[in-house]
């Protein structure tokens, strides 16, 4: 009996070994599939992390990109009080690096240094340039002396929060006899939605005796030349003293074309005050103005 069952046991053992081998192969394939899934999951996680890091880095860079440079075209009176208008280039520059800054958002750029006095409070000093006035370019000013372009220096005190900004500035002309100005201006962001921001502002300027006399007085010799140039229909002598010289209301709309490019449109109205208003050189006491430009944030 033993010899009859021996071949059956051998076949059974072979079947067992084959089954074990098949199980081992199946387990190995399953492990391979699991490892592939884990590798793909790790790769997906790494890719997602890289994308998130890139997005965060881009957002951080954009958040830091508060410096701007651009150019606009303004339409303004030929001089303060003029009847006629002309177009002028308007640099749109704003740069900060530590205490150093360049600011020319709507006017000639000034360079300066600033410091933080307290939360929302800043103070600083600056230097810049102011255009003059060529009397020969305006028929109404025939016979008057030219006002030369000159440097300026000054100091400012500023308070601002998320929407409000108030600035007090004192500016001294770096030319003898051209005087000093003080300006108080404020602005408020009235609307912000999506890509658009709208800001309104108001300001007033005071001039010293030398400043007002330089820009709005007519002395006896100038009056005589003016009368001669215009056959007796020229300007009469006039003396302007220290005091308020103008007040301004404005509105500015900024529209983000992209994350870095912004279109800026500004309109306003300026009215002359005090002795400046009554000067014989003034043809128009209240004058609207406007500007449109584009700037790049970096």
Short mmCIF file of C-alpha atoms in Angstrom, two decimals:
data_model
loop_
_atom_site.label_atom_id
_atom_site.label_comp_id
_atom_site.label_asym_id
_atom_site.label_seq_id
_atom_site.Cartn_x
_atom_site.Cartn_y
_atom_site.Cartn_z
CA UNK A 1 0.00 0.00 0.00
CA UNK A 2 2.83 2.31 0.74
CA UNK A 3 4.25 1.97 -2.80
CA UNK A 4 0.85 2.75 -4.37
CA UNK A 5 0.39 6.12 -2.60
CA UNK A 6 3.98 7.49 -2.96
CA UNK A 7 3.48 8.99 -6.47
CA UNK A 8 0.28 10.75 -5.30
CA UNK A 9 2.12 12.42 -2.43
CA UNK A 10 4.84 13.68 -4.87
CA UNK A 11 2.23 15.20 -7.12
CA UNK A 12 0.58 16.85 -4.14
CA UNK A 13 3.87 18.37 -3.00
CA UNK A 14 4.48 19.75 -6.52
CA UNK A 15 1.00 21.29 -6.51
CA UNK A 16 1.72 22.89 -3.15
CA UNK A 17 5.04 24.31 -4.34
CA UNK A 18 3.44 25.65 -7.51
CA UNK A 19 0.68 27.26 -5.46
CA UNK A 20 3.21 28.86 -3.15
CA UNK A 21 5.17 30.18 -6.10
CA UNK A 22 2.04 31.59 -7.69
CA UNK A 23 1.14 33.27 -4.39
CA UNK A 24 4.62 34.72 -4.11
CA UNK A 25 4.44 36.06 -7.67
CA UNK A 26 1.01 37.57 -6.97
CA UNK A 27 2.23 39.16 -3.75
CA UNK A 28 5.28 40.56 -5.57
CA UNK A 29 3.11 42.04 -8.32
CA UNK A 30 0.76 43.55 -5.75
CA UNK A 31 3.69 45.04 -3.86
CA UNK A 32 5.01 46.46 -7.15
CA UNK A 33 1.64 48.02 -7.90
CA UNK A 34 1.43 49.49 -4.38
CA UNK A 35 4.94 50.90 -4.65
CA UNK A 36 4.07 52.48 -8.01
CA UNK A 37 0.99 54.07 -6.50
CA UNK A 38 3.04 55.38 -3.58
CA UNK A 39 5.69 56.77 -5.94
CA UNK A 40 3.05 58.50 -8.04
CA UNK A 41 1.42 59.88 -4.88
CA UNK A 42 4.77 61.17 -3.64
CA UNK A 43 5.47 62.74 -7.06
CA UNK A 44 2.04 64.37 -7.06
CA UNK A 45 2.61 65.69 -3.55
CA UNK A 46 6.00 67.10 -4.53
CA UNK A 47 4.51 68.73 -7.64
CA UNK A 48 1.64 70.19 -5.64
CA UNK A 49 4.05 71.51 -3.03
CA UNK A 50 6.23 73.03 -5.75
CA UNK A 51 3.23 74.71 -7.36
CA UNK A 52 2.05 76.01 -4.00
CA UNK A 53 5.54 77.30 -3.22
CA UNK A 54 5.76 79.00 -6.62
CA UNK A 55 2.34 80.59 -6.15
CA UNK A 56 3.27 81.76 -2.66
CA UNK A 57 6.56 83.13 -3.93
CA UNK A 58 4.81 84.99 -6.74
CA UNK A 59 2.26 86.43 -4.33
CA UNK A 60 5.02 87.48 -1.94
CA UNK A 61 6.98 89.13 -4.75
CA UNK A 62 3.87 90.97 -5.90
CA UNK A 63 3.11 92.08 -2.35
CA UNK A 64 6.61 93.53 -2.12
CA UNK A 65 6.32 95.15 -5.56
CA UNK A 66 5.21 98.57 -4.40
CA UNK A 67 7.72 100.61 -6.41
CA UNK A 68 6.34 102.04 -9.64
CA UNK A 69 7.53 103.84 -12.73
CA UNK A 70 5.43 105.27 -15.53
CA UNK A 71 4.50 108.25 -17.64
CA UNK A 72 1.40 110.34 -18.13
CA UNK A 73 0.18 113.28 -20.16
CA UNK A 74 -1.34 116.23 -18.35
CA UNK A 75 -3.47 119.07 -19.68
CA UNK A 76 -2.91 122.15 -17.50
CA UNK A 77 -2.91 125.97 -17.77
CA UNK A 78 0.25 127.38 -19.36
CA UNK A 79 0.97 129.10 -16.04
CA UNK A 80 -1.00 129.65 -12.83
CA UNK A 81 -3.84 131.93 -13.82
CA UNK A 82 -3.44 131.49 -17.61
CA UNK A 83 -6.42 131.24 -19.93
CA UNK A 84 -4.73 128.89 -22.42
CA UNK A 85 -3.79 125.25 -21.83
CA UNK A 86 -1.01 122.99 -22.99
CA UNK A 87 -0.06 119.32 -22.72
CA UNK A 88 2.90 118.33 -20.56
CA UNK A 89 4.60 115.00 -19.75
CA UNK A 90 4.00 113.81 -16.20
CA UNK A 91 6.48 111.33 -14.66
CA UNK A 92 4.82 108.74 -12.42
CA UNK A 93 7.61 107.56 -10.13
CA UNK A 94 7.48 106.07 -6.68
CA UNK A 95 10.48 104.24 -5.22
CA UNK A 96 11.43 103.30 -1.66
CA UNK A 97 14.51 101.58 -0.30
CA UNK A 98 14.95 101.79 3.45
CA UNK A 99 14.85 105.45 4.42
CA UNK A 100 15.53 106.66 0.86
CA UNK A 101 12.66 107.53 -1.49
CA UNK A 102 11.87 109.05 -4.87
CA UNK A 103 8.37 110.42 -5.25
CA UNK A 104 6.97 112.03 -8.38
CA UNK A 105 3.40 110.80 -8.55
CA UNK A 106 1.82 113.68 -10.49
CA UNK A 107 4.71 116.15 -10.38
CA UNK A 108 8.44 116.51 -10.86
CA UNK A 109 10.29 113.78 -8.91
CA UNK A 110 11.81 114.64 -5.53
CA UNK A 111 14.50 112.66 -3.70
CA UNK A 112 14.54 112.40 0.06
CA UNK A 113 14.94 110.55 3.33
CA UNK A 114 12.15 109.60 5.71
CA UNK A 115 11.73 108.13 9.16
CA UNK A 116 8.85 106.57 11.08
CA UNK A 117 7.98 108.59 14.17
CA UNK A 118 5.15 106.35 15.39
CA UNK A 119 2.53 104.03 13.89
CA UNK A 120 1.02 105.83 10.86
CA UNK A 121 3.33 108.85 11.31
CA UNK A 122 6.30 109.71 9.08
CA UNK A 123 8.58 112.71 8.66
CA UNK A 124 11.33 113.48 6.20
CA UNK A 125 13.35 115.86 4.08
CA UNK A 126 13.61 116.15 0.31
CA UNK A 127 15.13 118.02 -2.62
CA UNK A 128 13.68 118.63 -6.05
CA UNK A 129 13.29 120.92 -9.03
CA UNK A 130 10.68 123.53 -9.98
CA UNK A 131 10.04 124.84 -13.48
CA UNK A 132 10.20 128.56 -14.15
CA UNK A 133 8.14 130.82 -16.41
CA UNK A 134 9.27 132.40 -19.68
CA UNK A 135 7.32 135.64 -20.19
CA UNK A 136 8.04 135.66 -23.94
CA UNK A 137 5.97 132.49 -24.32
CA UNK A 138 2.77 134.28 -23.27
CA UNK A 139 1.40 137.42 -24.90
CA UNK A 140 -0.34 138.43 -21.67
CA UNK A 141 3.03 138.54 -19.86
CA UNK A 142 4.91 140.73 -22.38
CA UNK A 143 7.35 142.97 -20.52
CA UNK A 144 7.60 140.88 -17.33
CA UNK A 145 10.83 139.34 -16.09
CA UNK A 146 11.38 135.62 -16.59
CA UNK A 147 11.26 133.26 -13.59
CA UNK A 148 14.16 130.81 -13.77
CA UNK A 149 13.89 127.09 -13.13
CA UNK A 150 15.41 126.38 -9.72
CA UNK A 151 16.06 123.74 -7.13
CA UNK A 152 13.95 123.27 -4.01
CA UNK A 153 14.41 121.66 -0.63
CA UNK A 154 11.96 121.01 2.16
CA UNK A 155 10.52 118.86 4.91
CA UNK A 156 7.24 117.05 5.44
CA UNK A 157 5.10 115.44 8.13
CA UNK A 158 2.64 112.72 7.10
CA UNK A 159 -0.11 110.70 8.75
CA UNK A 160 -1.90 107.87 6.98
CA UNK A 161 -3.94 104.76 7.62
CA UNK A 162 -5.54 102.27 5.23
CA UNK A 163 -7.67 104.85 3.40
CA UNK A 164 -6.74 108.32 4.75
CA UNK A 165 -3.59 110.34 4.10
CA UNK A 166 -2.75 113.85 5.33
CA UNK A 167 0.54 115.60 4.47
CA UNK A 168 1.99 118.94 5.61
CA UNK A 169 4.92 120.14 3.46
CA UNK A 170 7.23 123.17 3.63
CA UNK A 171 9.30 123.93 0.51
CA UNK A 172 12.11 126.48 0.20
CA UNK A 173 13.24 127.70 -3.22
CA UNK A 174 17.00 127.40 -3.67
CA UNK A 175 17.24 130.77 -5.38
CA UNK A 176 17.50 134.09 -3.61
CA UNK A 177 14.23 135.99 -3.48
CA UNK A 178 12.00 133.12 -4.64
CA UNK A 179 10.58 132.40 -1.20
CA UNK A 180 8.87 129.58 0.68
CA UNK A 181 5.64 127.63 0.31
CA UNK A 182 3.66 125.54 2.77
CA UNK A 183 1.08 123.02 1.57
CA UNK A 184 -1.55 121.03 3.43
CA UNK A 185 -3.28 118.27 1.49
CA UNK A 186 -5.35 115.23 2.28
CA UNK A 187 -6.89 112.33 0.41
CA UNK A 188 -9.37 109.53 1.06
CA UNK A 189 -9.98 106.30 -0.84
CA UNK A 190 -13.74 106.36 -1.27
CA UNK A 191 -14.18 103.20 -3.35
CA UNK A 192 -12.31 99.97 -3.99
CA UNK A 193 -13.78 97.12 -6.00
CA UNK A 194 -11.95 94.46 -7.99
CA UNK A 195 -9.34 96.19 -10.11
CA UNK A 196 -10.56 99.75 -9.49
CA UNK A 197 -9.75 102.32 -6.82
CA UNK A 198 -11.13 105.84 -6.56
CA UNK A 199 -9.54 108.51 -4.37
CA UNK A 200 -10.63 112.09 -3.69
CA UNK A 201 -8.37 114.81 -2.37
CA UNK A 202 -8.20 118.43 -1.31
CA UNK A 203 -5.36 120.82 -0.55
CA UNK A 204 -4.32 124.40 -0.04
CA UNK A 205 -1.03 126.27 -0.53
CA UNK A 206 0.35 129.26 1.38
CA UNK A 207 3.11 131.45 -0.04
CA UNK A 208 5.59 133.74 1.65
CA UNK A 209 5.97 137.36 0.54
CA UNK A 210 8.92 136.49 -1.72
CA UNK A 211 7.10 133.54 -3.26
CA UNK A 212 3.91 135.52 -3.97
CA UNK A 213 5.87 138.52 -5.25
CA UNK A 214 7.92 136.35 -7.62
CA UNK A 215 4.91 134.75 -9.25
CA UNK A 216 2.11 137.33 -8.98
CA UNK A 217 3.56 140.85 -8.50
CA UNK A 218 4.24 143.36 -11.28
CA UNK A 219 6.78 146.06 -10.41
CA UNK A 220 6.89 149.56 -11.94
CA UNK A 221 9.50 148.76 -14.59
CA UNK A 222 7.63 145.61 -15.68
CA UNK A 223 4.36 147.56 -15.86
CA UNK A 224 6.01 150.22 -18.05
CA UNK A 225 7.40 147.60 -20.45
CA UNK A 226 4.05 145.84 -20.56
CA UNK A 227 2.21 149.08 -21.36
CA UNK A 228 4.71 149.89 -24.10
CA UNK A 229 4.52 146.41 -25.63
CA UNK A 230 0.73 146.52 -25.77
CA UNK A 231 0.20 150.15 -26.71
CA UNK A 232 -1.09 151.24 -23.33
CA UNK A 233 -3.18 148.12 -22.77
CA UNK A 234 -0.62 146.24 -20.68
CA UNK A 235 -0.47 145.24 -17.06
CA UNK A 236 -0.53 147.71 -14.20
CA UNK A 237 1.81 147.63 -11.21
CA UNK A 238 0.76 145.26 -8.43
CA UNK A 239 2.27 144.00 -5.18
CA UNK A 240 1.28 140.57 -3.84
CA UNK A 241 1.88 139.82 -0.18
CA UNK A 242 2.17 136.65 1.87
CA UNK A 243 -0.95 134.52 2.22
CA UNK A 244 -2.95 131.65 0.78
CA UNK A 245 -2.31 131.32 -2.94
CA UNK A 246 -4.55 128.42 -4.09
CA UNK A 247 -6.94 125.61 -3.15
CA UNK A 248 -7.45 122.35 -5.04
CA UNK A 249 -10.04 119.57 -5.29
CA UNK A 250 -9.21 116.38 -7.17
CA UNK A 251 -10.32 112.83 -7.95
CA UNK A 252 -8.10 109.96 -9.09
CA UNK A 253 -9.14 106.63 -10.61
CA UNK A 254 -6.67 103.74 -10.75
CA UNK A 255 -7.44 100.61 -12.76
CA UNK A 256 -5.22 97.52 -12.67
CA UNK A 257 -4.82 96.30 -16.25
CA UNK A 258 -2.73 93.36 -14.97
CA UNK A 259 -1.03 92.51 -11.71
CA UNK A 260 1.77 94.94 -12.57
CA UNK A 261 0.35 97.48 -15.05
CA UNK A 262 -2.03 100.20 -13.82
CA UNK A 263 -3.83 102.97 -15.66
CA UNK A 264 -4.14 106.25 -13.73
CA UNK A 265 -6.63 109.01 -14.51
CA UNK A 266 -6.86 112.21 -12.48
CA UNK A 267 -9.05 115.31 -12.79
CA UNK A 268 -9.21 118.36 -10.59
CA UNK A 269 -9.90 122.02 -10.25
CA UNK A 270 -7.64 124.70 -8.77
CA UNK A 271 -8.74 128.17 -7.70
CA UNK A 272 -6.43 131.04 -6.82
CA UNK A 273 -6.86 132.79 -3.47
CA UNK A 274 -5.93 136.05 -1.80
CA UNK A 275 -3.48 138.36 -3.54
CA UNK A 276 -2.77 135.71 -6.17
CA UNK A 277 -6.41 135.82 -7.25
CA UNK A 278 -6.36 139.60 -7.74
CA UNK A 279 -3.08 139.77 -9.64
CA UNK A 280 -3.25 141.44 -13.09
CA UNK A 281 -1.34 138.52 -14.62
CA UNK A 282 -4.31 136.24 -13.86
CA UNK A 283 -6.67 135.64 -16.80
CA UNK A 284 -8.61 132.76 -15.22
CA UNK A 285 -8.97 132.45 -11.44
CA UNK A 286 -10.35 128.93 -11.40
CA UNK A 287 -9.00 126.28 -13.77
CA UNK A 288 -9.76 122.59 -14.29
CA UNK A 289 -6.96 120.19 -15.20
CA UNK A 290 -6.50 116.52 -15.97
CA UNK A 291 -3.98 113.74 -16.48
CA UNK A 292 -3.97 110.17 -17.82
CA UNK A 293 -1.03 107.79 -17.59
CA UNK A 294 0.17 104.25 -17.13
CA UNK A 295 2.65 102.86 -14.63
CA UNK A 296 4.46 99.59 -13.96
CA UNK A 297 4.81 98.05 -10.52
CA UNK A 298 8.12 96.30 -9.71
#
